[in-house]
């Protein structure tokens, strides 16, 4: 069974997807980490982010893989061609670069191919922007999480502060707004709910409430 969880930045996708996967004992795939890894490699190699030929070659020739930390239930360590980039892909430079890279057709085709291969494992929660619409349109359950822009930037700022990053709330809001605009207006696989997605507005809901709703959808589907 595939559970697709899509939504914009700060909607709670990652946290909810991980908790649902843990609760159900499902595999877990963070597709955003894959685009981030390609963006990171393009930055390190000094490739112009709009150069589809060169960024496309990176995406087509790399392997993004995941591993478990010791004692962790889910594979949250991220590697590109064996290099551990778990922390590096969360840098603000990658935040700023990733949407441009993710808008390129060749990059998306290469990532979707890897995602479909990984997603062929039987029970899995996959989070992203286009999982229910493009990557796995036949997913048994599709969830689209939203939240107000204020709430989403508040959550992202709190997340960064918890990681010890010095946070400028206006800057966080601006970065999220820019990325959302780019992700929702791009020509290929824009961020949008699948027609058959269950949309949950998480503004004002606790994490437990959101997870409980997702799990309830699954129980209806799989009594
Ligand atoms: O965690 P956050 O929601 O901020 O972002 P992410 O899931 O790590 O995704 C980073 C970026 O990758 C997004 O802003 C999109 O540009 C891109 N992405 C995508 O295009 N398609 C996906 N399935 C997942 C991410």
PDB file of C-alpha atoms and ligand atoms in Angstrom:
ATOM      1  CA  UNK A   1       0.000   0.000   0.000  1.00  0.00           C
ATOM      2  CA  UNK A   2       1.265   3.466  -0.887  1.00  0.00           C
ATOM      3  CA  UNK A   3       0.326   6.497   1.195  1.00  0.00           C
ATOM      4  CA  UNK A   4       1.149   9.752  -0.615  1.00  0.00           C
ATOM      5  CA  UNK A   5       1.526  12.845   1.545  1.00  0.00           C
ATOM      6  CA  UNK A   6       1.935  16.086  -0.396  1.00  0.00           C
ATOM      7  CA  UNK A   7       1.851  19.729   0.606  1.00  0.00           C
ATOM      8  CA  UNK A   8       3.766  23.002   0.756  1.00  0.00           C
ATOM      9  CA  UNK A   9       6.718  23.897   2.992  1.00  0.00           C
ATOM     10  CA  UNK A  10       5.869  23.968   6.678  1.00  0.00           C
ATOM     11  CA  UNK A  11       2.572  22.123   6.237  1.00  0.00           C
ATOM     12  CA  UNK A  12       3.846  19.400   8.558  1.00  0.00           C
ATOM     13  CA  UNK A  13       4.297  16.765   5.853  1.00  0.00           C
ATOM     14  CA  UNK A  14       7.645  15.431   7.028  1.00  0.00           C
ATOM     15  CA  UNK A  15       6.719  15.114  10.667  1.00  0.00           C
ATOM     16  CA  UNK A  16       3.313  13.619   9.896  1.00  0.00           C
ATOM     17  CA  UNK A  17       4.664  11.249   7.217  1.00  0.00           C
ATOM     18  CA  UNK A  18       7.334   9.934   9.590  1.00  0.00           C
ATOM     19  CA  UNK A  19       4.903   9.448  12.470  1.00  0.00           C
ATOM     20  CA  UNK A  20       2.388   7.660  10.245  1.00  0.00           C
ATOM     21  CA  UNK A  21       5.114   5.386   8.846  1.00  0.00           C
ATOM     22  CA  UNK A  22       6.370   4.583  12.355  1.00  0.00           C
ATOM     23  CA  UNK A  23       2.895   3.939  13.683  1.00  0.00           C
ATOM     24  CA  UNK A  24       2.028   1.572  10.862  1.00  0.00           C
ATOM     25  CA  UNK A  25       5.470  -0.018  10.468  1.00  0.00           C
ATOM     26  CA  UNK A  26       5.631   1.227   6.837  1.00  0.00           C
ATOM     27  CA  UNK A  27       8.710   2.188   4.835  1.00  0.00           C
ATOM     28  CA  UNK A  28       9.270   5.916   4.371  1.00  0.00           C
ATOM     29  CA  UNK A  29      10.586   8.064   1.521  1.00  0.00           C
ATOM     30  CA  UNK A  30      11.303  11.805   1.622  1.00  0.00           C
ATOM     31  CA  UNK A  31      11.352  12.860  -2.047  1.00  0.00           C
ATOM     32  CA  UNK A  32      12.161  16.490  -1.164  1.00  0.00           C
ATOM     33  CA  UNK A  33      15.504  15.257   0.179  1.00  0.00           C
ATOM     34  CA  UNK A  34      16.269  13.870  -3.282  1.00  0.00           C
ATOM     35  CA  UNK A  35      15.738  17.231  -5.027  1.00  0.00           C
ATOM     36  CA  UNK A  36      17.726  18.879  -2.239  1.00  0.00           C
ATOM     37  CA  UNK A  37      20.612  16.449  -2.791  1.00  0.00           C
ATOM     38  CA  UNK A  38      20.729  17.286  -6.511  1.00  0.00           C
ATOM     39  CA  UNK A  39      20.579  21.028  -5.731  1.00  0.00           C
ATOM     40  CA  UNK A  40      23.402  20.593  -3.221  1.00  0.00           C
ATOM     41  CA  UNK A  41      25.562  18.805  -5.793  1.00  0.00           C
ATOM     42  CA  UNK A  42      24.856  21.515  -8.402  1.00  0.00           C
ATOM     43  CA  UNK A  43      25.889  24.216  -5.912  1.00  0.00           C
ATOM     44  CA  UNK A  44      29.078  22.389  -4.931  1.00  0.00           C
ATOM     45  CA  UNK A  45      29.973  21.802  -8.595  1.00  0.00           C
ATOM     46  CA  UNK A  46      29.335  25.472  -9.387  1.00  0.00           C
ATOM     47  CA  UNK A  47      26.722  24.609 -12.011  1.00  0.00           C
ATOM     48  CA  UNK A  48      24.262  27.309 -13.035  1.00  0.00           C
ATOM     49  CA  UNK A  49      20.908  26.199 -11.582  1.00  0.00           C
ATOM     50  CA  UNK A  50      19.014  26.899 -14.796  1.00  0.00           C
ATOM     51  CA  UNK A  51      21.475  24.935 -16.949  1.00  0.00           C
ATOM     52  CA  UNK A  52      19.195  21.994 -17.706  1.00  0.00           C
ATOM     53  CA  UNK A  53      21.897  20.091 -19.563  1.00  0.00           C
ATOM     54  CA  UNK A  54      24.406  20.139 -16.706  1.00  0.00           C
ATOM     55  CA  UNK A  55      21.971  19.845 -13.799  1.00  0.00           C
ATOM     56  CA  UNK A  56      20.138  17.136 -15.760  1.00  0.00           C
ATOM     57  CA  UNK A  57      23.378  15.175 -16.112  1.00  0.00           C
ATOM     58  CA  UNK A  58      23.932  15.362 -12.358  1.00  0.00           C
ATOM     59  CA  UNK A  59      20.418  14.044 -11.693  1.00  0.00           C
ATOM     60  CA  UNK A  60      20.640  11.302 -14.308  1.00  0.00           C
ATOM     61  CA  UNK A  61      24.012  10.037 -13.136  1.00  0.00           C
ATOM     62  CA  UNK A  62      23.651  10.231  -9.378  1.00  0.00           C
ATOM     63  CA  UNK A  63      22.165   7.837  -6.926  1.00  0.00           C
ATOM     64  CA  UNK A  64      20.350   9.248  -3.932  1.00  0.00           C
ATOM     65  CA  UNK A  65      20.073   6.706  -1.145  1.00  0.00           C
ATOM     66  CA  UNK A  66      18.833   6.603   2.418  1.00  0.00           C
ATOM     67  CA  UNK A  67      19.999   4.838   5.559  1.00  0.00           C
ATOM     68  CA  UNK A  68      18.858   4.396   9.138  1.00  0.00           C
ATOM     69  CA  UNK A  69      20.648   6.050  12.012  1.00  0.00           C
ATOM     70  CA  UNK A  70      21.445   3.594  14.750  1.00  0.00           C
ATOM     71  CA  UNK A  71      18.315   2.919  16.762  1.00  0.00           C
ATOM     72  CA  UNK A  72      16.131   4.930  14.343  1.00  0.00           C
ATOM     73  CA  UNK A  73      13.049   3.289  12.885  1.00  0.00           C
ATOM     74  CA  UNK A  74      13.160   5.252   9.608  1.00  0.00           C
ATOM     75  CA  UNK A  75      15.840   5.899   7.005  1.00  0.00           C
ATOM     76  CA  UNK A  76      16.453   9.608   7.531  1.00  0.00           C
ATOM     77  CA  UNK A  77      20.139   9.758   6.567  1.00  0.00           C
ATOM     78  CA  UNK A  78      20.559  11.006   2.994  1.00  0.00           C
ATOM     79  CA  UNK A  79      23.434  10.206   0.635  1.00  0.00           C
ATOM     80  CA  UNK A  80      24.283  11.284  -2.878  1.00  0.00           C
ATOM     81  CA  UNK A  81      26.675   8.836  -4.506  1.00  0.00           C
ATOM     82  CA  UNK A  82      27.652   7.635  -1.061  1.00  0.00           C
ATOM     83  CA  UNK A  83      28.357  11.111   0.386  1.00  0.00           C
ATOM     84  CA  UNK A  84      26.382  11.838   3.554  1.00  0.00           C
ATOM     85  CA  UNK A  85      24.527  15.109   2.899  1.00  0.00           C
ATOM     86  CA  UNK A  86      21.891  14.836   5.643  1.00  0.00           C
ATOM     87  CA  UNK A  87      22.778  18.154   7.272  1.00  0.00           C
ATOM     88  CA  UNK A  88      24.090  19.933   4.176  1.00  0.00           C
ATOM     89  CA  UNK A  89      20.814  19.671   2.249  1.00  0.00           C
ATOM     90  CA  UNK A  90      19.007  21.687   4.947  1.00  0.00           C
ATOM     91  CA  UNK A  91      21.289  24.721   4.511  1.00  0.00           C
ATOM     92  CA  UNK A  92      19.602  28.015   3.520  1.00  0.00           C
ATOM     93  CA  UNK A  93      21.586  28.016   0.240  1.00  0.00           C
ATOM     94  CA  UNK A  94      19.912  24.731  -0.681  1.00  0.00           C
ATOM     95  CA  UNK A  95      16.488  26.101   0.367  1.00  0.00           C
ATOM     96  CA  UNK A  96      17.063  28.938  -2.093  1.00  0.00           C
ATOM     97  CA  UNK A  97      18.346  26.725  -4.911  1.00  0.00           C
ATOM     98  CA  UNK A  98      16.092  23.687  -4.762  1.00  0.00           C
ATOM     99  CA  UNK A  99      12.945  24.984  -6.502  1.00  0.00           C
ATOM    100  CA  UNK A 100      14.887  26.039  -9.604  1.00  0.00           C
ATOM    101  CA  UNK A 101      16.517  22.630  -9.842  1.00  0.00           C
ATOM    102  CA  UNK A 102      13.193  20.831  -9.183  1.00  0.00           C
ATOM    103  CA  UNK A 103      11.512  22.721 -12.023  1.00  0.00           C
ATOM    104  CA  UNK A 104      13.771  21.123 -14.660  1.00  0.00           C
ATOM    105  CA  UNK A 105      12.191  18.338 -16.715  1.00  0.00           C
ATOM    106  CA  UNK A 106      15.330  16.188 -16.853  1.00  0.00           C
ATOM    107  CA  UNK A 107      15.818  16.430 -13.104  1.00  0.00           C
ATOM    108  CA  UNK A 108      12.215  15.465 -12.420  1.00  0.00           C
ATOM    109  CA  UNK A 109      12.288  12.543 -14.855  1.00  0.00           C
ATOM    110  CA  UNK A 110      15.447  11.165 -13.219  1.00  0.00           C
ATOM    111  CA  UNK A 111      14.132  11.589  -9.667  1.00  0.00           C
ATOM    112  CA  UNK A 112      10.704  10.141 -10.453  1.00  0.00           C
ATOM    113  CA  UNK A 113      12.432   7.069 -11.894  1.00  0.00           C
ATOM    114  CA  UNK A 114      14.395   6.563  -8.647  1.00  0.00           C
ATOM    115  CA  UNK A 115      11.273   7.276  -6.556  1.00  0.00           C
ATOM    116  CA  UNK A 116       9.193   4.683  -8.416  1.00  0.00           C
ATOM    117  CA  UNK A 117      11.926   2.115  -7.908  1.00  0.00           C
ATOM    118  CA  UNK A 118      12.124   2.799  -4.163  1.00  0.00           C
ATOM    119  CA  UNK A 119       8.328   3.007  -3.863  1.00  0.00           C
ATOM    120  CA  UNK A 120       7.918  -0.461  -5.287  1.00  0.00           C
ATOM    121  CA  UNK A 121       8.509  -1.764  -1.724  1.00  0.00           C
ATOM    122  CA  UNK A 122       5.146  -2.943  -0.518  1.00  0.00           C
ATOM    123  CA  UNK A 123       3.984  -0.663   2.312  1.00  0.00           C
ATOM    124  CA  UNK A 124       5.375   2.846   2.185  1.00  0.00           C
ATOM    125  CA  UNK A 125       4.612   6.449   3.102  1.00  0.00           C
ATOM    126  CA  UNK A 126       6.011   8.834   0.479  1.00  0.00           C
ATOM    127  CA  UNK A 127       6.073  12.585   1.000  1.00  0.00           C
ATOM    128  CA  UNK A 128       6.571  15.305  -1.573  1.00  0.00           C
ATOM    129  CA  UNK A 129       4.826  17.745  -3.855  1.00  0.00           C
ATOM    130  CA  UNK A 130       3.630  15.556  -6.742  1.00  0.00           C
ATOM    131  CA  UNK A 131       3.398  12.061  -5.298  1.00  0.00           C
ATOM    132  CA  UNK A 132      -0.400  11.771  -5.558  1.00  0.00           C
ATOM    133  CA  UNK A 133      -0.601  13.615  -8.884  1.00  0.00           C
ATOM    134  CA  UNK A 134       2.369  12.299 -10.882  1.00  0.00           C
ATOM    135  CA  UNK A 135       4.673   9.804  -9.203  1.00  0.00           C
ATOM    136  CA  UNK A 136       2.057   7.404  -7.794  1.00  0.00           C
ATOM    137  CA  UNK A 137      -1.342   8.499  -9.165  1.00  0.00           C
ATOM    138  CA  UNK A 138      -2.710   5.098  -8.121  1.00  0.00           C
ATOM    139  CA  UNK A 139      -1.625   5.437  -4.476  1.00  0.00           C
ATOM    140  CA  UNK A 140      -4.274   3.891  -2.236  1.00  0.00           C
ATOM    141  CA  UNK A 141      -4.374   6.937   0.021  1.00  0.00           C
ATOM    142  CA  UNK A 142      -3.511  10.509  -0.929  1.00  0.00           C
ATOM    143  CA  UNK A 143      -3.293  13.217   1.691  1.00  0.00           C
ATOM    144  CA  UNK A 144      -2.633  16.884   0.972  1.00  0.00           C
ATOM    145  CA  UNK A 145      -1.652  18.941   4.002  1.00  0.00           C
ATOM    146  CA  UNK A 146      -2.047  22.702   4.101  1.00  0.00           C
ATOM    147  CA  UNK A 147      -1.819  25.401   6.765  1.00  0.00           C
ATOM    148  CA  UNK A 148      -2.030  29.176   6.728  1.00  0.00           C
ATOM    149  CA  UNK A 149       1.140  30.947   5.521  1.00  0.00           C
ATOM    150  CA  UNK A 150       1.614  32.447   9.013  1.00  0.00           C
ATOM    151  CA  UNK A 151       1.409  29.047  10.656  1.00  0.00           C
ATOM    152  CA  UNK A 152       3.742  27.456   8.125  1.00  0.00           C
ATOM    153  CA  UNK A 153       6.452  30.071   8.536  1.00  0.00           C
ATOM    154  CA  UNK A 154       6.062  29.943  12.315  1.00  0.00           C
ATOM    155  CA  UNK A 155       6.615  26.174  12.234  1.00  0.00           C
ATOM    156  CA  UNK A 156       9.620  26.442   9.920  1.00  0.00           C
ATOM    157  CA  UNK A 157      11.195  29.146  12.119  1.00  0.00           C
ATOM    158  CA  UNK A 158      10.648  26.982  15.214  1.00  0.00           C
ATOM    159  CA  UNK A 159      12.194  24.001  13.421  1.00  0.00           C
ATOM    160  CA  UNK A 160      15.261  26.029  12.462  1.00  0.00           C
ATOM    161  CA  UNK A 161      15.603  27.518  15.938  1.00  0.00           C
ATOM    162  CA  UNK A 162      15.505  23.983  17.365  1.00  0.00           C
ATOM    163  CA  UNK A 163      18.407  23.107  15.045  1.00  0.00           C
ATOM    164  CA  UNK A 164      20.358  26.010  16.459  1.00  0.00           C
ATOM    165  CA  UNK A 165      19.987  28.229  13.366  1.00  0.00           C
ATOM    166  CA  UNK A 166      19.757  31.967  13.971  1.00  0.00           C
ATOM    167  CA  UNK A 167      16.268  32.806  12.709  1.00  0.00           C
ATOM    168  CA  UNK A 168      14.916  35.966  11.128  1.00  0.00           C
ATOM    169  CA  UNK A 169      11.109  35.372  10.993  1.00  0.00           C
ATOM    170  CA  UNK A 170      10.569  37.768   8.077  1.00  0.00           C
ATOM    171  CA  UNK A 171      13.310  36.026   6.116  1.00  0.00           C
ATOM    172  CA  UNK A 172      11.780  32.607   6.817  1.00  0.00           C
ATOM    173  CA  UNK A 173       8.374  33.802   5.597  1.00  0.00           C
ATOM    174  CA  UNK A 174       9.896  35.313   2.495  1.00  0.00           C
ATOM    175  CA  UNK A 175      11.861  32.140   1.637  1.00  0.00           C
ATOM    176  CA  UNK A 176       8.780  29.938   2.102  1.00  0.00           C
ATOM    177  CA  UNK A 177       6.573  32.268   0.022  1.00  0.00           C
ATOM    178  CA  UNK A 178       9.092  32.297  -2.816  1.00  0.00           C
ATOM    179  CA  UNK A 179       9.495  28.515  -2.828  1.00  0.00           C
ATOM    180  CA  UNK A 180       5.718  27.924  -2.680  1.00  0.00           C
ATOM    181  CA  UNK A 181       5.130  30.304  -5.560  1.00  0.00           C
ATOM    182  CA  UNK A 182       7.832  28.624  -7.661  1.00  0.00           C
ATOM    183  CA  UNK A 183       6.609  25.111  -6.791  1.00  0.00           C
ATOM    184  CA  UNK A 184       2.927  25.859  -7.479  1.00  0.00           C
ATOM    185  CA  UNK A 185       3.402  27.764 -10.721  1.00  0.00           C
ATOM    186  CA  UNK A 186       6.022  25.602 -12.455  1.00  0.00           C
ATOM    187  CA  UNK A 187       4.961  23.922 -15.690  1.00  0.00           C
ATOM    188  CA  UNK A 188       5.891  20.368 -14.781  1.00  0.00           C
ATOM    189  CA  UNK A 189       4.244  18.618 -11.841  1.00  0.00           C
ATOM    190  CA  UNK A 190       3.211  21.762  -9.951  1.00  0.00           C
ATOM    191  CA  UNK A 191       2.266  21.556  -6.298  1.00  0.00           C
ATOM    192  CA  UNK A 192      -1.486  20.912  -6.270  1.00  0.00           C
ATOM    193  CA  UNK A 193      -3.767  18.406  -4.560  1.00  0.00           C
ATOM    194  CA  UNK A 194      -4.768  15.349  -6.611  1.00  0.00           C
ATOM    195  CA  UNK A 195      -8.532  15.411  -7.327  1.00  0.00           C
ATOM    196  CA  UNK A 196      -8.974  12.418  -5.036  1.00  0.00           C
ATOM    197  CA  UNK A 197      -6.671  13.666  -2.234  1.00  0.00           C
ATOM    198  CA  UNK A 198      -7.951  14.143   1.315  1.00  0.00           C
ATOM    199  CA  UNK A 199      -7.073  17.733   2.098  1.00  0.00           C
ATOM    200  CA  UNK A 200      -6.324  18.490   5.748  1.00  0.00           C
ATOM    201  CA  UNK A 201      -5.864  22.079   6.875  1.00  0.00           C
ATOM    202  CA  UNK A 202      -3.516  21.606   9.814  1.00  0.00           C
ATOM    203  CA  UNK A 203      -3.749  25.197  11.087  1.00  0.00           C
ATOM    204  CA  UNK A 204      -4.594  24.957  14.767  1.00  0.00           C
ATOM    205  CA  UNK A 205      -4.442  21.158  14.811  1.00  0.00           C
ATOM    206  CA  UNK A 206      -1.941  19.314  16.948  1.00  0.00           C
ATOM    207  CA  UNK A 207       0.429  16.823  15.379  1.00  0.00           C
ATOM    208  CA  UNK A 208      -1.405  13.982  17.104  1.00  0.00           C
ATOM    209  CA  UNK A 209      -4.709  15.154  15.655  1.00  0.00           C
ATOM    210  CA  UNK A 210      -3.330  15.230  12.116  1.00  0.00           C
ATOM    211  CA  UNK A 211      -1.712  11.799  12.462  1.00  0.00           C
ATOM    212  CA  UNK A 212      -4.946  10.401  13.918  1.00  0.00           C
ATOM    213  CA  UNK A 213      -6.898  11.678  10.896  1.00  0.00           C
ATOM    214  CA  UNK A 214      -4.504  10.130   8.416  1.00  0.00           C
ATOM    215  CA  UNK A 215      -4.526   6.824  10.277  1.00  0.00           C
ATOM    216  CA  UNK A 216      -8.342   6.930  10.411  1.00  0.00           C
ATOM    217  CA  UNK A 217      -8.442   7.231   6.591  1.00  0.00           C
ATOM    218  CA  UNK A 218      -6.287   4.134   6.348  1.00  0.00           C
ATOM    219  CA  UNK A 219      -8.454   2.202   8.754  1.00  0.00           C
ATOM    220  CA  UNK A 220     -11.494   2.997   6.631  1.00  0.00           C
ATOM    221  CA  UNK A 221      -9.620   1.796   3.563  1.00  0.00           C
ATOM    222  CA  UNK A 222      -8.140  -1.281   5.254  1.00  0.00           C
ATOM    223  CA  UNK A 223     -10.550  -2.377   8.032  1.00  0.00           C
TER     224      UNK A 223
HETATM  225  O1  LIG B   1      10.562  20.310   3.823  1.00  0.00           O
HETATM  226  P1  LIG B   1      10.027  21.265   2.802  1.00  0.00           P
HETATM  227  O2  LIG B   1       8.559  21.103   2.611  1.00  0.00           O
HETATM  228  O3  LIG B   1      10.426  22.658   3.038  1.00  0.00           O
HETATM  229  O4  LIG B   1      10.688  20.913   1.408  1.00  0.00           O
HETATM  230  P2  LIG B   1      11.091  19.513   0.838  1.00  0.00           P
HETATM  231  O5  LIG B   1       9.970  18.526   0.943  1.00  0.00           O
HETATM  232  O6  LIG B   1      12.402  19.126   1.415  1.00  0.00           O
HETATM  233  O7  LIG B   1      11.259  19.856  -0.733  1.00  0.00           O
HETATM  234  C1  LIG B   1      12.229  20.773  -1.170  1.00  0.00           C
HETATM  235  C2  LIG B   1      11.873  21.203  -2.580  1.00  0.00           C
HETATM  236  O8  LIG B   1      11.977  20.088  -3.463  1.00  0.00           O
HETATM  237  C3  LIG B   1      10.484  21.767  -2.787  1.00  0.00           C
HETATM  238  O9  LIG B   1      10.397  23.145  -2.500  1.00  0.00           O
HETATM  239  C4  LIG B   1      10.248  21.477  -4.276  1.00  0.00           C
HETATM  240  O10 LIG B   1      10.835  22.473  -5.085  1.00  0.00           O
HETATM  241  C5  LIG B   1      11.019  20.195  -4.502  1.00  0.00           C
HETATM  242  N1  LIG B   1      10.173  18.985  -4.498  1.00  0.00           N
HETATM  243  C6  LIG B   1       9.502  18.668  -5.655  1.00  0.00           C
HETATM  244  O11 LIG B   1       9.533  19.429  -6.617  1.00  0.00           O
HETATM  245  N2  LIG B   1       8.799  17.515  -5.740  1.00  0.00           N
HETATM  246  C7  LIG B   1       8.733  16.663  -4.703  1.00  0.00           C
HETATM  247  N3  LIG B   1       8.060  15.534  -4.818  1.00  0.00           N
HETATM  248  C8  LIG B   1       9.387  16.985  -3.495  1.00  0.00           C
HETATM  249  C9  LIG B   1      10.088  18.159  -3.415  1.00  0.00           C
END
